[in-house]
Short mmCIF file of C-alpha atoms and ligand atoms in Angstrom, two decimals:
data_model
loop_
_atom_site.label_atom_id
_atom_site.label_comp_id
_atom_site.label_asym_id
_atom_site.label_seq_id
_atom_site.Cartn_x
_atom_site.Cartn_y
_atom_site.Cartn_z
CA MET A 135 -90.47 15.50 -34.43
CA LEU A 136 -91.46 18.98 -33.36
CA VAL A 137 -89.21 21.87 -34.35
CA LYS A 138 -89.65 25.23 -32.65
CA ILE A 139 -87.78 28.35 -31.62
CA GLU A 140 -87.71 29.96 -28.17
CA GLN A 141 -86.55 33.45 -27.26
CA LYS A 142 -84.32 32.35 -24.40
CA SER A 143 -80.70 31.71 -23.59
CA ILE A 144 -79.62 28.23 -24.70
CA LEU A 145 -78.72 27.57 -21.04
CA ASP A 146 -82.27 28.25 -19.86
CA ILE A 147 -83.90 25.58 -22.01
CA GLU A 148 -84.28 22.10 -20.53
CA ALA A 149 -82.80 19.55 -22.95
CA ASP A 150 -80.86 16.28 -23.12
CA VAL A 151 -78.45 17.64 -25.69
CA ILE A 152 -77.16 21.19 -26.17
CA ILE A 153 -75.74 21.90 -29.64
CA VAL A 154 -73.14 24.62 -30.02
CA ASN A 155 -70.65 25.16 -32.84
CA LEU A 156 -67.10 26.07 -33.74
CA PHE A 157 -65.48 27.41 -36.90
CA GLU A 158 -62.30 25.62 -37.90
CA GLY A 159 -59.19 26.84 -36.10
CA VAL A 160 -60.97 28.89 -33.41
CA LYS A 161 -59.19 28.47 -30.05
CA TYR A 162 -61.38 30.66 -27.85
CA PRO A 163 -65.02 30.45 -28.88
CA GLY A 164 -67.15 33.60 -28.78
CA GLY A 165 -70.91 34.11 -29.06
CA VAL A 166 -73.23 31.49 -27.61
CA THR A 167 -70.56 28.75 -27.74
CA GLY A 168 -68.37 31.09 -25.62
CA ILE A 169 -71.17 31.56 -23.10
CA VAL A 170 -71.65 27.80 -22.77
CA ASP A 171 -67.86 27.37 -22.47
CA LYS A 172 -67.70 29.87 -19.57
CA LYS A 173 -70.72 28.38 -17.84
CA PHE A 174 -69.00 24.98 -17.76
CA ASN A 175 -65.59 26.20 -16.56
CA ASN A 176 -63.97 26.60 -20.00
CA VAL A 177 -64.38 22.90 -20.73
CA ILE A 178 -64.73 23.58 -24.46
CA SER A 179 -61.63 25.76 -24.83
CA ASP A 180 -59.42 23.98 -22.26
CA PHE A 181 -60.44 20.39 -22.82
CA VAL A 182 -62.20 19.89 -26.16
CA ILE A 183 -60.09 22.30 -28.21
CA ASN A 184 -56.77 22.38 -26.37
CA LYS A 185 -56.40 18.83 -25.03
CA GLU A 186 -58.63 16.80 -27.33
CA LYS A 187 -57.51 18.81 -30.38
CA PHE A 188 -61.03 19.22 -31.77
CA GLU A 189 -60.47 21.40 -34.82
CA GLY A 190 -63.99 22.29 -35.89
CA LYS A 191 -63.72 20.64 -39.32
CA PHE A 192 -67.03 20.79 -41.16
CA GLY A 193 -69.38 18.03 -40.02
CA ASP A 194 -67.24 16.80 -37.12
CA ILE A 195 -69.23 16.46 -33.91
CA TYR A 196 -67.61 16.30 -30.49
CA LYS A 197 -69.92 14.81 -27.85
CA LEU A 198 -69.14 16.12 -24.41
CA PRO A 199 -70.90 14.62 -21.38
CA ILE A 200 -71.73 16.97 -18.52
CA LEU A 201 -71.04 14.66 -15.63
CA GLU A 202 -73.29 15.91 -12.84
CA SER A 203 -76.38 16.37 -15.04
CA GLY A 204 -76.33 13.45 -17.48
CA LYS A 205 -76.76 15.97 -20.30
CA LYS A 206 -74.49 16.30 -23.27
CA ILE A 207 -73.02 19.19 -25.16
CA TYR A 208 -72.39 18.56 -28.86
CA ILE A 209 -69.80 20.82 -30.43
CA ALA A 210 -70.43 20.84 -34.17
CA GLY A 211 -67.65 21.80 -36.56
CA LEU A 212 -68.63 24.50 -39.06
CA GLY A 213 -65.39 24.21 -41.04
CA ASP A 214 -63.72 27.10 -42.84
CA GLN A 215 -65.62 30.32 -42.19
CA GLU A 216 -64.99 31.52 -45.75
CA LYS A 217 -66.67 28.43 -47.19
CA PHE A 218 -69.64 28.41 -44.82
CA ASN A 219 -73.11 28.73 -46.37
CA TYR A 220 -76.81 28.02 -45.89
CA THR A 221 -76.77 24.54 -47.42
CA LYS A 222 -74.06 23.54 -44.97
CA ILE A 223 -76.32 24.57 -42.08
CA ARG A 224 -78.95 22.14 -43.35
CA ASP A 225 -76.48 19.32 -43.99
CA LEU A 226 -74.86 19.75 -40.60
CA THR A 227 -78.16 19.77 -38.73
CA ALA A 228 -79.32 16.64 -40.56
CA LYS A 229 -76.07 14.95 -39.62
CA ILE A 230 -76.38 15.95 -35.96
CA VAL A 231 -79.94 14.63 -35.79
CA ARG A 232 -78.90 11.33 -37.41
CA ASN A 233 -76.03 10.98 -34.96
CA THR A 234 -77.77 12.00 -31.76
CA ASP A 235 -77.63 9.31 -29.07
CA GLY A 236 -80.68 7.10 -29.00
CA SER A 237 -81.92 8.16 -25.58
CA ALA A 238 -82.05 11.92 -26.25
CA LYS A 239 -85.62 13.15 -26.56
CA LYS A 240 -85.12 16.89 -26.40
CA VAL A 241 -82.40 18.80 -28.21
CA VAL A 242 -81.61 22.51 -28.13
CA SER A 243 -79.49 24.16 -30.80
CA ILE A 244 -77.75 27.41 -31.41
CA LEU A 245 -78.97 29.33 -34.50
CA HIS A 246 -75.97 28.34 -36.66
CA GLY A 247 -74.81 31.05 -39.05
CA ALA A 248 -76.60 34.00 -37.44
CA GLY A 249 -73.69 34.79 -35.11
CA ILE A 250 -70.20 35.80 -36.29
CA ALA A 251 -70.89 34.42 -39.77
CA GLY A 252 -73.49 37.19 -40.13
CA LEU A 253 -75.96 35.23 -42.25
CA CYS A 254 -79.69 36.00 -42.43
CA PRO A 255 -81.41 34.62 -39.29
CA ARG A 256 -84.55 33.73 -41.21
CA ARG A 257 -82.73 31.64 -43.79
CA CYS A 258 -80.49 30.05 -41.14
CA ALA A 259 -83.54 29.04 -39.12
CA GLN A 260 -85.25 27.61 -42.21
CA MET A 261 -82.16 25.55 -43.03
CA ILE A 262 -81.84 24.22 -39.47
CA THR A 263 -85.52 23.29 -39.47
CA GLU A 264 -85.27 21.57 -42.84
CA GLY A 265 -82.12 19.75 -41.78
CA ALA A 266 -83.63 18.59 -38.50
CA ILE A 267 -86.76 17.20 -40.17
CA SER A 268 -84.82 15.80 -43.14
CA GLY A 269 -82.39 14.19 -40.70
CA THR A 270 -85.22 12.15 -39.22
CA TYR A 271 -86.13 10.70 -42.61
CA SER A 272 -85.82 7.07 -43.39
CA PHE A 273 -88.02 4.79 -45.48
CA ASP A 274 -88.51 2.05 -42.94
CA LYS A 275 -92.17 1.10 -43.31
CA TYR A 276 -91.23 -2.39 -44.52
CA LYS A 277 -88.54 -2.96 -41.88
CA SER A 278 -89.33 -4.76 -38.64
CA GLN A 279 -86.58 -2.80 -36.93
CA LYS A 280 -87.34 0.93 -37.28
CA THR A 281 -84.39 3.26 -37.65
CA LYS A 282 -86.12 6.55 -36.89
CA THR A 283 -84.57 8.90 -34.35
CA GLN A 284 -86.10 9.15 -30.89
CA ILE A 285 -85.82 12.96 -30.76
CA GLU A 286 -89.23 14.42 -29.94
CA GLU A 287 -88.39 18.09 -29.76
CA PHE A 288 -85.77 20.13 -31.57
CA ILE A 289 -85.60 23.65 -30.17
CA ILE A 290 -83.65 26.55 -31.59
CA ALA A 291 -82.56 29.05 -28.92
CA GLU A 292 -82.27 32.72 -29.89
CA ILE A 293 -82.31 35.39 -27.22
CA ASP A 294 -81.95 38.46 -29.47
CA GLY A 295 -85.46 39.81 -30.14
CA GLN A 296 -84.87 40.95 -33.73
CA LYS A 297 -83.15 37.76 -34.78
CA TYR A 298 -85.83 35.72 -33.02
CA GLU A 299 -88.66 37.41 -34.95
CA LYS A 300 -86.96 36.75 -38.28
CA ALA A 301 -85.96 33.21 -37.37
CA LEU A 302 -89.52 32.37 -36.33
CA LYS A 303 -90.66 32.92 -39.93
CA GLY A 304 -87.83 30.69 -41.14
CA VAL A 305 -88.89 27.90 -38.79
CA ASN A 306 -92.49 28.08 -40.01
CA ASP A 307 -91.46 27.98 -43.68
CA GLY A 308 -88.91 25.27 -42.96
CA ILE A 309 -91.54 22.99 -41.42
CA ILE A 310 -93.79 23.34 -44.49
CA VAL A 311 -90.95 22.74 -46.95
CA ALA A 312 -89.41 19.83 -45.02
CA ARG A 313 -92.73 18.02 -44.68
CA ALA A 314 -93.31 18.40 -48.41
CA VAL A 315 -89.85 16.97 -49.04
CA ASN A 316 -90.29 13.97 -46.74
CA ASN A 317 -93.76 13.22 -48.13
CA ALA A 318 -92.39 13.27 -51.67
CA ARG A 319 -89.61 10.90 -50.59
CA ASP A 320 -92.18 8.50 -49.17
CA LEU A 321 -94.19 8.56 -52.39
CA ILE A 322 -91.14 7.97 -54.57
CA ASN A 323 -89.64 5.24 -52.38
CA GLU A 324 -92.95 3.34 -52.32
CA SER A 325 -92.94 0.18 -54.43
CA SER A 326 -94.77 0.36 -57.73
CA GLN A 327 -96.61 -2.74 -56.61
CA TYR A 328 -98.63 -0.40 -54.36
CA LEU A 329 -98.08 2.88 -56.13
CA TYR A 330 -99.68 2.94 -59.59
CA PRO A 331 -101.70 5.63 -61.38
CA GLU A 332 -104.89 5.05 -59.40
CA THR A 333 -103.20 5.11 -55.98
CA LEU A 334 -101.04 8.09 -56.98
CA ALA A 335 -104.20 9.96 -58.00
CA LYS A 336 -105.90 8.99 -54.73
CA TYR A 337 -102.88 10.30 -52.83
CA ALA A 338 -103.14 13.61 -54.70
CA GLU A 339 -106.87 13.88 -53.98
CA GLU A 340 -106.29 13.30 -50.29
CA ASN A 341 -103.01 15.12 -49.74
CA SER A 342 -102.45 17.93 -52.25
CA GLY A 343 -104.40 20.35 -50.08
CA VAL A 344 -106.10 21.84 -53.14
CA LYS A 345 -108.98 21.07 -55.51
CA THR A 346 -107.97 17.92 -57.39
CA THR A 347 -109.66 16.47 -60.45
CA VAL A 348 -108.78 12.99 -61.67
CA TYR A 349 -109.66 11.97 -65.24
CA ASN A 350 -110.07 8.33 -66.25
CA LYS A 351 -109.18 6.64 -69.54
CA GLU A 352 -112.41 7.56 -71.33
CA GLU A 353 -112.12 11.19 -70.33
CA ILE A 354 -108.44 11.29 -71.32
CA LYS A 355 -109.44 9.92 -74.72
CA LYS A 356 -112.11 12.61 -75.11
CA MET A 357 -109.49 15.27 -74.41
CA GLY A 358 -107.42 13.90 -77.30
CA MET A 359 -104.44 12.80 -75.26
CA ASN A 360 -103.57 9.83 -77.46
CA ALA A 361 -99.83 10.11 -76.91
CA PHE A 362 -100.29 9.76 -73.16
CA LEU A 363 -102.74 6.87 -73.63
CA ALA A 364 -100.36 5.04 -75.98
CA VAL A 365 -97.64 4.87 -73.32
CA GLY A 366 -100.04 3.44 -70.72
CA GLN A 367 -101.82 0.93 -72.95
CA GLY A 368 -99.50 -1.97 -72.14
CA SER A 369 -100.25 -1.94 -68.44
CA VAL A 370 -103.01 -3.64 -66.45
CA HIS A 371 -103.28 -0.39 -64.50
CA GLU A 372 -105.52 2.27 -66.00
CA PRO A 373 -103.85 5.63 -66.66
CA LYS A 374 -105.04 8.66 -64.69
CA PHE A 375 -104.73 12.33 -65.51
CA ILE A 376 -104.45 14.53 -62.43
CA HIS A 377 -105.16 18.27 -62.31
CA MET A 378 -104.62 20.13 -59.02
CA GLU A 379 -105.58 23.81 -58.71
CA TYR A 380 -104.51 26.44 -56.23
CA LYS A 381 -106.48 29.62 -56.96
CA PRO A 382 -105.96 32.67 -54.75
CA GLN A 383 -108.38 35.64 -54.90
CA ASN A 384 -106.39 38.04 -57.08
CA PRO A 385 -103.46 36.15 -58.60
CA ILE A 386 -100.63 38.27 -59.96
CA LYS A 387 -99.46 35.42 -62.17
CA LYS A 388 -100.68 32.01 -63.32
CA ILE A 389 -98.33 29.09 -63.69
CA ALA A 390 -98.52 25.35 -64.32
CA ILE A 391 -96.14 22.76 -62.93
CA VAL A 392 -96.16 19.48 -64.82
CA GLY A 393 -94.61 16.31 -63.35
CA LYS A 394 -93.60 13.17 -65.22
CA GLY A 395 -95.71 10.44 -63.64
CA ILE A 396 -94.50 7.07 -64.89
CA THR A 397 -95.19 4.91 -61.84
CA PHE A 398 -92.94 2.21 -63.27
CA ASP A 399 -90.75 2.37 -66.36
CA ALA A 400 -89.91 -1.12 -67.61
CA GLY A 401 -89.03 0.45 -70.96
CA GLY A 402 -92.03 -1.07 -72.70
CA LEU A 403 -91.31 -3.46 -75.60
CA ASP A 404 -87.85 -1.86 -75.81
CA LEU A 405 -87.34 -3.48 -72.43
CA LYS A 406 -84.71 -2.11 -70.09
CA PRO A 407 -81.86 -4.40 -68.93
CA PRO A 408 -82.19 -5.49 -65.27
CA ALA A 409 -79.69 -3.03 -63.76
CA SER A 410 -81.40 -0.06 -65.42
CA MET A 411 -84.90 -1.22 -64.47
CA LEU A 412 -84.15 -1.79 -60.81
CA THR A 413 -84.99 1.71 -59.52
CA MET A 414 -87.61 2.65 -62.10
CA ARG A 415 -90.30 3.07 -59.48
CA ASP A 416 -88.64 6.50 -59.15
CA ASP A 417 -89.91 7.53 -62.59
CA MET A 418 -92.76 9.45 -60.93
CA SER A 419 -90.36 11.68 -58.96
CA GLY A 420 -91.51 14.70 -60.96
CA ALA A 421 -95.14 13.89 -60.17
CA ALA A 422 -94.36 13.47 -56.46
CA ALA A 423 -92.55 16.82 -56.48
CA VAL A 424 -95.60 18.48 -58.06
CA ILE A 425 -98.13 16.98 -55.61
CA CYS A 426 -96.05 17.85 -52.56
CA THR A 427 -95.25 21.33 -53.87
CA MET A 428 -99.01 21.93 -54.29
CA LYS A 429 -99.50 20.95 -50.65
CA ALA A 430 -96.82 23.41 -49.53
CA ILE A 431 -98.28 26.14 -51.75
CA SER A 432 -101.71 25.58 -50.19
CA GLU A 433 -100.09 26.32 -46.82
CA LEU A 434 -97.82 29.21 -47.85
CA LYS A 435 -100.64 30.85 -49.81
CA PRO A 436 -98.77 33.02 -52.34
CA ASP A 437 -100.77 35.29 -54.70
CA ILE A 438 -99.88 33.02 -57.60
CA GLU A 439 -102.36 30.71 -59.30
CA VAL A 440 -100.71 27.31 -59.52
CA HIS A 441 -101.89 24.34 -61.55
CA GLY A 442 -100.32 20.96 -60.82
CA ILE A 443 -100.57 18.53 -63.72
CA ILE A 444 -99.68 14.85 -63.97
CA ALA A 445 -100.21 12.29 -66.71
CA ALA A 446 -99.79 9.11 -64.68
CA CYS A 447 -99.30 5.69 -66.26
CA GLU A 448 -97.05 2.64 -66.30
CA ASN A 449 -94.68 1.81 -69.17
CA MET A 450 -94.91 -1.97 -69.57
CA PRO A 451 -94.29 -4.54 -72.29
CA SER A 452 -97.32 -6.65 -73.16
CA GLY A 453 -99.55 -7.75 -76.03
CA SER A 454 -101.37 -4.45 -75.86
CA ALA A 455 -98.28 -2.26 -75.47
CA TYR A 456 -97.46 0.50 -77.95
CA LYS A 457 -94.81 -0.55 -80.44
CA PRO A 458 -91.78 0.85 -82.22
CA GLY A 459 -93.00 2.17 -85.55
CA ASP A 460 -96.44 3.15 -84.24
CA VAL A 461 -97.60 6.62 -85.26
CA ILE A 462 -99.62 8.51 -82.68
CA THR A 463 -101.50 11.79 -82.92
CA ALA A 464 -100.82 13.92 -79.84
CA LYS A 465 -103.28 16.39 -78.31
CA THR A 466 -101.90 19.28 -80.36
CA GLY A 467 -102.40 17.32 -83.59
CA ARG A 468 -98.68 16.75 -84.03
CA THR A 469 -97.89 13.15 -85.02
CA ILE A 470 -95.18 11.08 -83.31
CA GLU A 471 -93.44 8.06 -84.77
CA ILE A 472 -92.38 5.81 -81.90
CA ASP A 473 -88.70 5.11 -82.40
CA ASN A 474 -88.11 3.70 -78.93
CA THR A 475 -90.81 2.80 -76.41
CA ASP A 476 -88.40 3.56 -73.57
CA ALA A 477 -88.44 7.26 -74.43
CA GLU A 478 -91.95 7.33 -72.96
CA GLY A 479 -91.75 10.27 -70.57
CA ARG A 480 -91.58 12.86 -73.34
CA VAL A 481 -94.53 11.22 -75.10
CA THR A 482 -96.73 11.56 -72.00
CA LEU A 483 -95.41 15.08 -71.37
CA ALA A 484 -96.27 16.12 -74.93
CA ASP A 485 -99.95 15.87 -73.99
CA ALA A 486 -99.56 17.12 -70.42
CA LEU A 487 -97.74 20.26 -71.66
CA ALA A 488 -100.43 20.86 -74.28
CA TYR A 489 -103.10 20.57 -71.58
CA ALA A 490 -101.15 23.08 -69.45
CA GLU A 491 -100.88 25.52 -72.34
CA ASP A 492 -104.65 25.32 -72.90
CA LEU A 493 -105.09 26.68 -69.37
CA GLN A 494 -103.58 29.94 -70.64
CA VAL A 495 -101.03 30.20 -67.88
CA ASP A 496 -98.18 32.74 -67.98
CA GLU A 497 -95.55 30.07 -67.53
CA ILE A 498 -95.10 26.29 -67.56
CA ILE A 499 -92.46 24.31 -65.66
CA ASP A 500 -92.08 20.58 -66.18
CA ILE A 501 -90.06 18.32 -63.93
CA ALA A 502 -89.10 14.85 -65.14
CA THR A 503 -86.72 11.94 -64.66
CA LEU A 504 -86.36 12.20 -68.40
CA THR A 505 -83.01 11.04 -69.75
CA GLY A 506 -80.11 8.81 -68.79
CA ALA A 507 -78.08 11.22 -70.93
CA CYS A 508 -78.66 14.03 -68.41
CA MET A 509 -77.44 11.71 -65.67
CA VAL A 510 -74.31 10.93 -67.70
CA ALA A 511 -73.67 14.64 -68.28
CA LEU A 512 -74.20 15.99 -64.76
CA GLY A 513 -74.02 12.94 -62.51
CA THR A 514 -75.82 13.21 -59.18
CA VAL A 515 -74.34 16.65 -58.52
CA ALA A 516 -76.74 18.84 -60.50
CA SER A 517 -80.01 18.57 -62.40
CA GLY A 518 -80.42 19.75 -65.97
CA ILE A 519 -82.47 22.79 -66.91
CA MET A 520 -83.60 23.93 -70.37
CA GLY A 521 -86.43 25.97 -71.82
CA ASN A 522 -87.52 28.68 -74.24
CA ASP A 523 -86.93 31.67 -71.96
CA ASP A 524 -83.40 32.37 -70.71
CA THR A 525 -84.48 35.02 -68.20
CA GLU A 526 -86.86 32.63 -66.46
CA ILE A 527 -84.23 29.88 -66.52
CA LYS A 528 -81.73 32.17 -64.79
CA LYS A 529 -84.35 33.16 -62.22
CA PHE A 530 -85.09 29.51 -61.55
CA ILE A 531 -81.42 28.59 -61.13
CA ALA A 532 -80.99 31.45 -58.64
CA ALA A 533 -84.09 30.47 -56.64
CA ALA A 534 -82.96 26.84 -56.58
CA GLU A 535 -79.52 27.86 -55.37
CA LYS A 536 -81.13 29.68 -52.44
CA ALA A 537 -83.21 26.60 -51.71
CA GLY A 538 -80.04 24.50 -51.67
CA GLU A 539 -80.51 22.67 -54.99
CA ARG A 540 -78.31 22.87 -58.08
CA PHE A 541 -79.47 23.17 -61.69
CA TRP A 542 -77.21 23.52 -64.72
CA GLN A 543 -78.41 24.82 -68.05
CA LEU A 544 -78.03 22.49 -71.04
CA PRO A 545 -78.19 23.83 -74.60
CA MET A 546 -81.18 23.65 -76.92
CA PHE A 547 -79.39 24.24 -80.22
CA GLU A 548 -81.64 23.49 -83.19
CA GLU A 549 -79.22 20.84 -84.45
CA TYR A 550 -80.14 18.57 -81.55
CA GLY A 551 -83.51 18.24 -83.26
CA GLU A 552 -82.04 16.79 -86.50
CA THR A 553 -82.08 13.26 -85.14
CA LEU A 554 -85.80 13.50 -84.43
CA LYS A 555 -86.76 13.89 -88.12
CA SER A 556 -89.20 11.18 -89.21
CA ASP A 557 -89.97 9.89 -92.71
CA ILE A 558 -93.58 9.12 -91.85
CA ALA A 559 -94.64 11.49 -89.06
CA ASP A 560 -94.06 15.05 -87.84
CA THR A 561 -91.40 13.83 -85.38
CA LYS A 562 -89.85 10.71 -83.91
CA ASN A 563 -89.71 10.40 -80.13
CA THR A 564 -85.95 9.78 -80.16
CA GLY A 565 -83.07 9.58 -82.54
CA GLY A 566 -80.10 8.14 -80.71
CA ARG A 567 -78.00 8.50 -77.64
CA MET A 568 -75.81 11.49 -78.46
CA GLY A 569 -76.90 14.77 -76.87
CA GLY A 570 -79.93 12.89 -75.54
CA ALA A 571 -80.95 15.37 -72.83
CA SER A 572 -81.01 18.26 -75.30
CA ALA A 573 -82.82 16.23 -77.96
CA ALA A 574 -85.49 15.39 -75.40
CA GLY A 575 -85.76 19.10 -74.57
CA ILE A 576 -86.22 19.94 -78.26
CA PHE A 577 -88.88 17.24 -78.55
CA LEU A 578 -90.83 18.73 -75.62
CA SER A 579 -90.50 22.28 -76.96
CA SER A 580 -92.26 21.26 -80.15
CA PHE A 581 -95.46 20.67 -78.17
CA ILE A 582 -95.52 24.19 -76.76
CA LYS A 583 -96.60 27.08 -78.97
CA ASN A 584 -95.61 30.28 -77.21
CA THR A 585 -95.86 30.02 -73.44
CA PRO A 586 -92.63 30.65 -71.50
CA TRP A 587 -91.50 27.20 -70.44
CA ILE A 588 -88.82 25.62 -68.25
CA HIS A 589 -87.87 21.95 -68.38
CA LEU A 590 -86.12 20.29 -65.41
CA ASP A 591 -84.39 16.94 -66.05
CA ILE A 592 -83.89 15.23 -62.69
CA ALA A 593 -82.93 11.74 -63.94
CA GLY A 594 -79.55 11.82 -62.19
CA THR A 595 -80.58 13.49 -58.95
CA ALA A 596 -83.95 11.98 -58.05
CA PHE A 597 -82.75 8.70 -56.59
CA LEU A 598 -79.35 8.00 -55.04
CA GLU A 599 -77.47 4.79 -54.41
CA LYS A 600 -75.02 6.49 -52.04
CA ALA A 601 -76.10 8.79 -49.22
CA ASP A 602 -75.83 12.51 -50.08
CA SER A 603 -74.59 15.34 -47.85
CA GLU A 604 -77.87 15.22 -45.92
CA GLY A 605 -77.53 11.47 -45.38
CA ILE A 606 -80.33 10.71 -47.83
CA LYS A 607 -80.31 7.50 -49.88
CA GLY A 608 -83.00 6.49 -52.35
CA ALA A 609 -85.51 9.22 -53.17
CA THR A 610 -84.22 12.78 -52.64
CA ALA A 611 -87.40 14.68 -53.59
CA ILE A 612 -85.21 16.96 -55.69
CA GLY A 613 -87.13 19.89 -57.10
CA VAL A 614 -89.61 20.32 -54.25
CA ARG A 615 -87.50 22.95 -52.47
CA SER A 616 -86.71 24.79 -55.70
CA LEU A 617 -90.28 24.83 -56.96
CA ILE A 618 -91.59 26.17 -53.66
CA LYS A 619 -88.88 28.82 -53.54
CA TYR A 620 -89.33 29.85 -57.17
CA ILE A 621 -93.10 30.16 -56.82
CA SER A 622 -92.76 32.07 -53.53
CA GLU A 623 -90.39 34.52 -55.20
CA LEU A 624 -92.84 35.25 -58.02
CA ASN A 625 -94.97 36.88 -55.33
N1 BES B 290 -86.91 7.09 -67.07
C1 BES B 290 -85.90 7.03 -68.04
C2 BES B 290 -84.72 7.97 -67.74
C3 BES B 290 -83.91 7.68 -66.52
C4 BES B 290 -82.73 7.00 -66.64
C5 BES B 290 -84.31 8.11 -65.28
C6 BES B 290 -81.97 6.74 -65.52
C7 BES B 290 -83.56 7.85 -64.17
C8 BES B 290 -82.37 7.17 -64.28
C9 BES B 290 -86.45 7.38 -69.41
O1 BES B 290 -87.77 7.06 -69.62
C10 BES B 290 -85.66 6.60 -70.41
O2 BES B 290 -85.75 5.42 -70.41
N2 BES B 290 -84.92 7.31 -71.25
C11 BES B 290 -84.12 6.68 -72.24
C12 BES B 290 -84.31 7.41 -73.54
C13 BES B 290 -83.64 6.73 -74.70
C14 BES B 290 -84.38 5.48 -75.07
C15 BES B 290 -83.60 7.71 -75.84
C16 BES B 290 -82.66 6.78 -71.79
O3 BES B 290 -82.28 7.83 -71.28
O4 BES B 290 -81.95 5.79 -71.89
MN1 MN B 291 -88.00 5.06 -70.30
ZN1 ZN B 292 -88.96 6.95 -67.94
#
């Protein structure tokens, strides 16, 4: 689907569907909705609002046929004006796109939010663009009957010159972000039967948009990443270490983003029960977010040097698998006693974080489907965030909020580390279920010397059983929007 913006009246753009809007309780629409109402003999105010009692509740869509032309006007409810925000613009647009009649090929929309609501035209346009493209998403490659929408063109109409100029930038950014999001969803939804370290690495080489180096098992061994290798040693698939680099001319800052890349997490010898294992192809959601963020960064071209890092492997039980009680020496020299082979993500990240720190970046962010405990704490509503630098954490939460994603800070009190004490090694990889998200954070922090670091735990938000407010089931690609926004704001 093509999304674009035209500096014209909504009535002067040829389309099968015209989308206008209405705040809850408004009886006589103003702005563009008012213009459309007048043009069609007050059909919106007299018929839709007065007779049909359309109230403009958020997400309600009234579909009004224009008899002589065969076109339709959709009146989209914006809900309570006080509660209206940017995320709602995206959710609403996605819903409209999902619910547009099959035959409609060309749709024209009002720039929701930039009228009486007085929101920033650029951000409104970005949200509409993201919603429109997100609304077309479905993972249907293995279905004979495709569910994708037939809409070919989604046009935003904005006649005001100043608003148009700002909104145009929002559309361009929105296209880049939304493509990154949908590509990450495709990667995550893909079966692990086809998506394993080698194919993930190949995807990165072909699609990250930046210089990508892939290291094989021998090379990983030479770099001393024994913790990472231990996790992957039970699989028939060889582990791969992926390093993507975006290097602008004169970077004002250097950062590394590190994604957990377990292409399937069976739990290892501490095998997961069936219900928990079912969706574990999503355990590379962090890696997918990193690859697709790199692609977006290569297009947005900020003056920030960005390294994308992934230690990709599969966590399987087998005769060669790593075992509870094994002691492994990580890249930093720190030794890990394996307490539970299912706490594998942190073991791979220990080496990936050390590799990132060796690059002498100013900041490291990791993103990982790390703990069931984080999912228990925050549900699917918010992702966890921790780290060693409160200022950066606050900045990240604020950037994420603007991008329409929610992060909630979890504590890193020293006491959470007590359970990780080992009798035979420097640390155990886990010490029980209580406070598990924080304990995992403490574990990770012990592999970073002094670089500012943020840890994102997306275990609860990466993959959904029930459709979210954008109508997305399965992979959400959580983190992509926040990472892009955060990095853009460093500029
Ligand atoms: N990949 C899982 C975490 C996870 C759980 C992600 C649910 C998405 C949904 C991780 O590797 C894991 O198995 N963690 C264990 C750690 C435990 C053994 C300390 C967990 O959370 O149960
Ligand atoms: Mn696990
Ligand atoms: Zn895992």
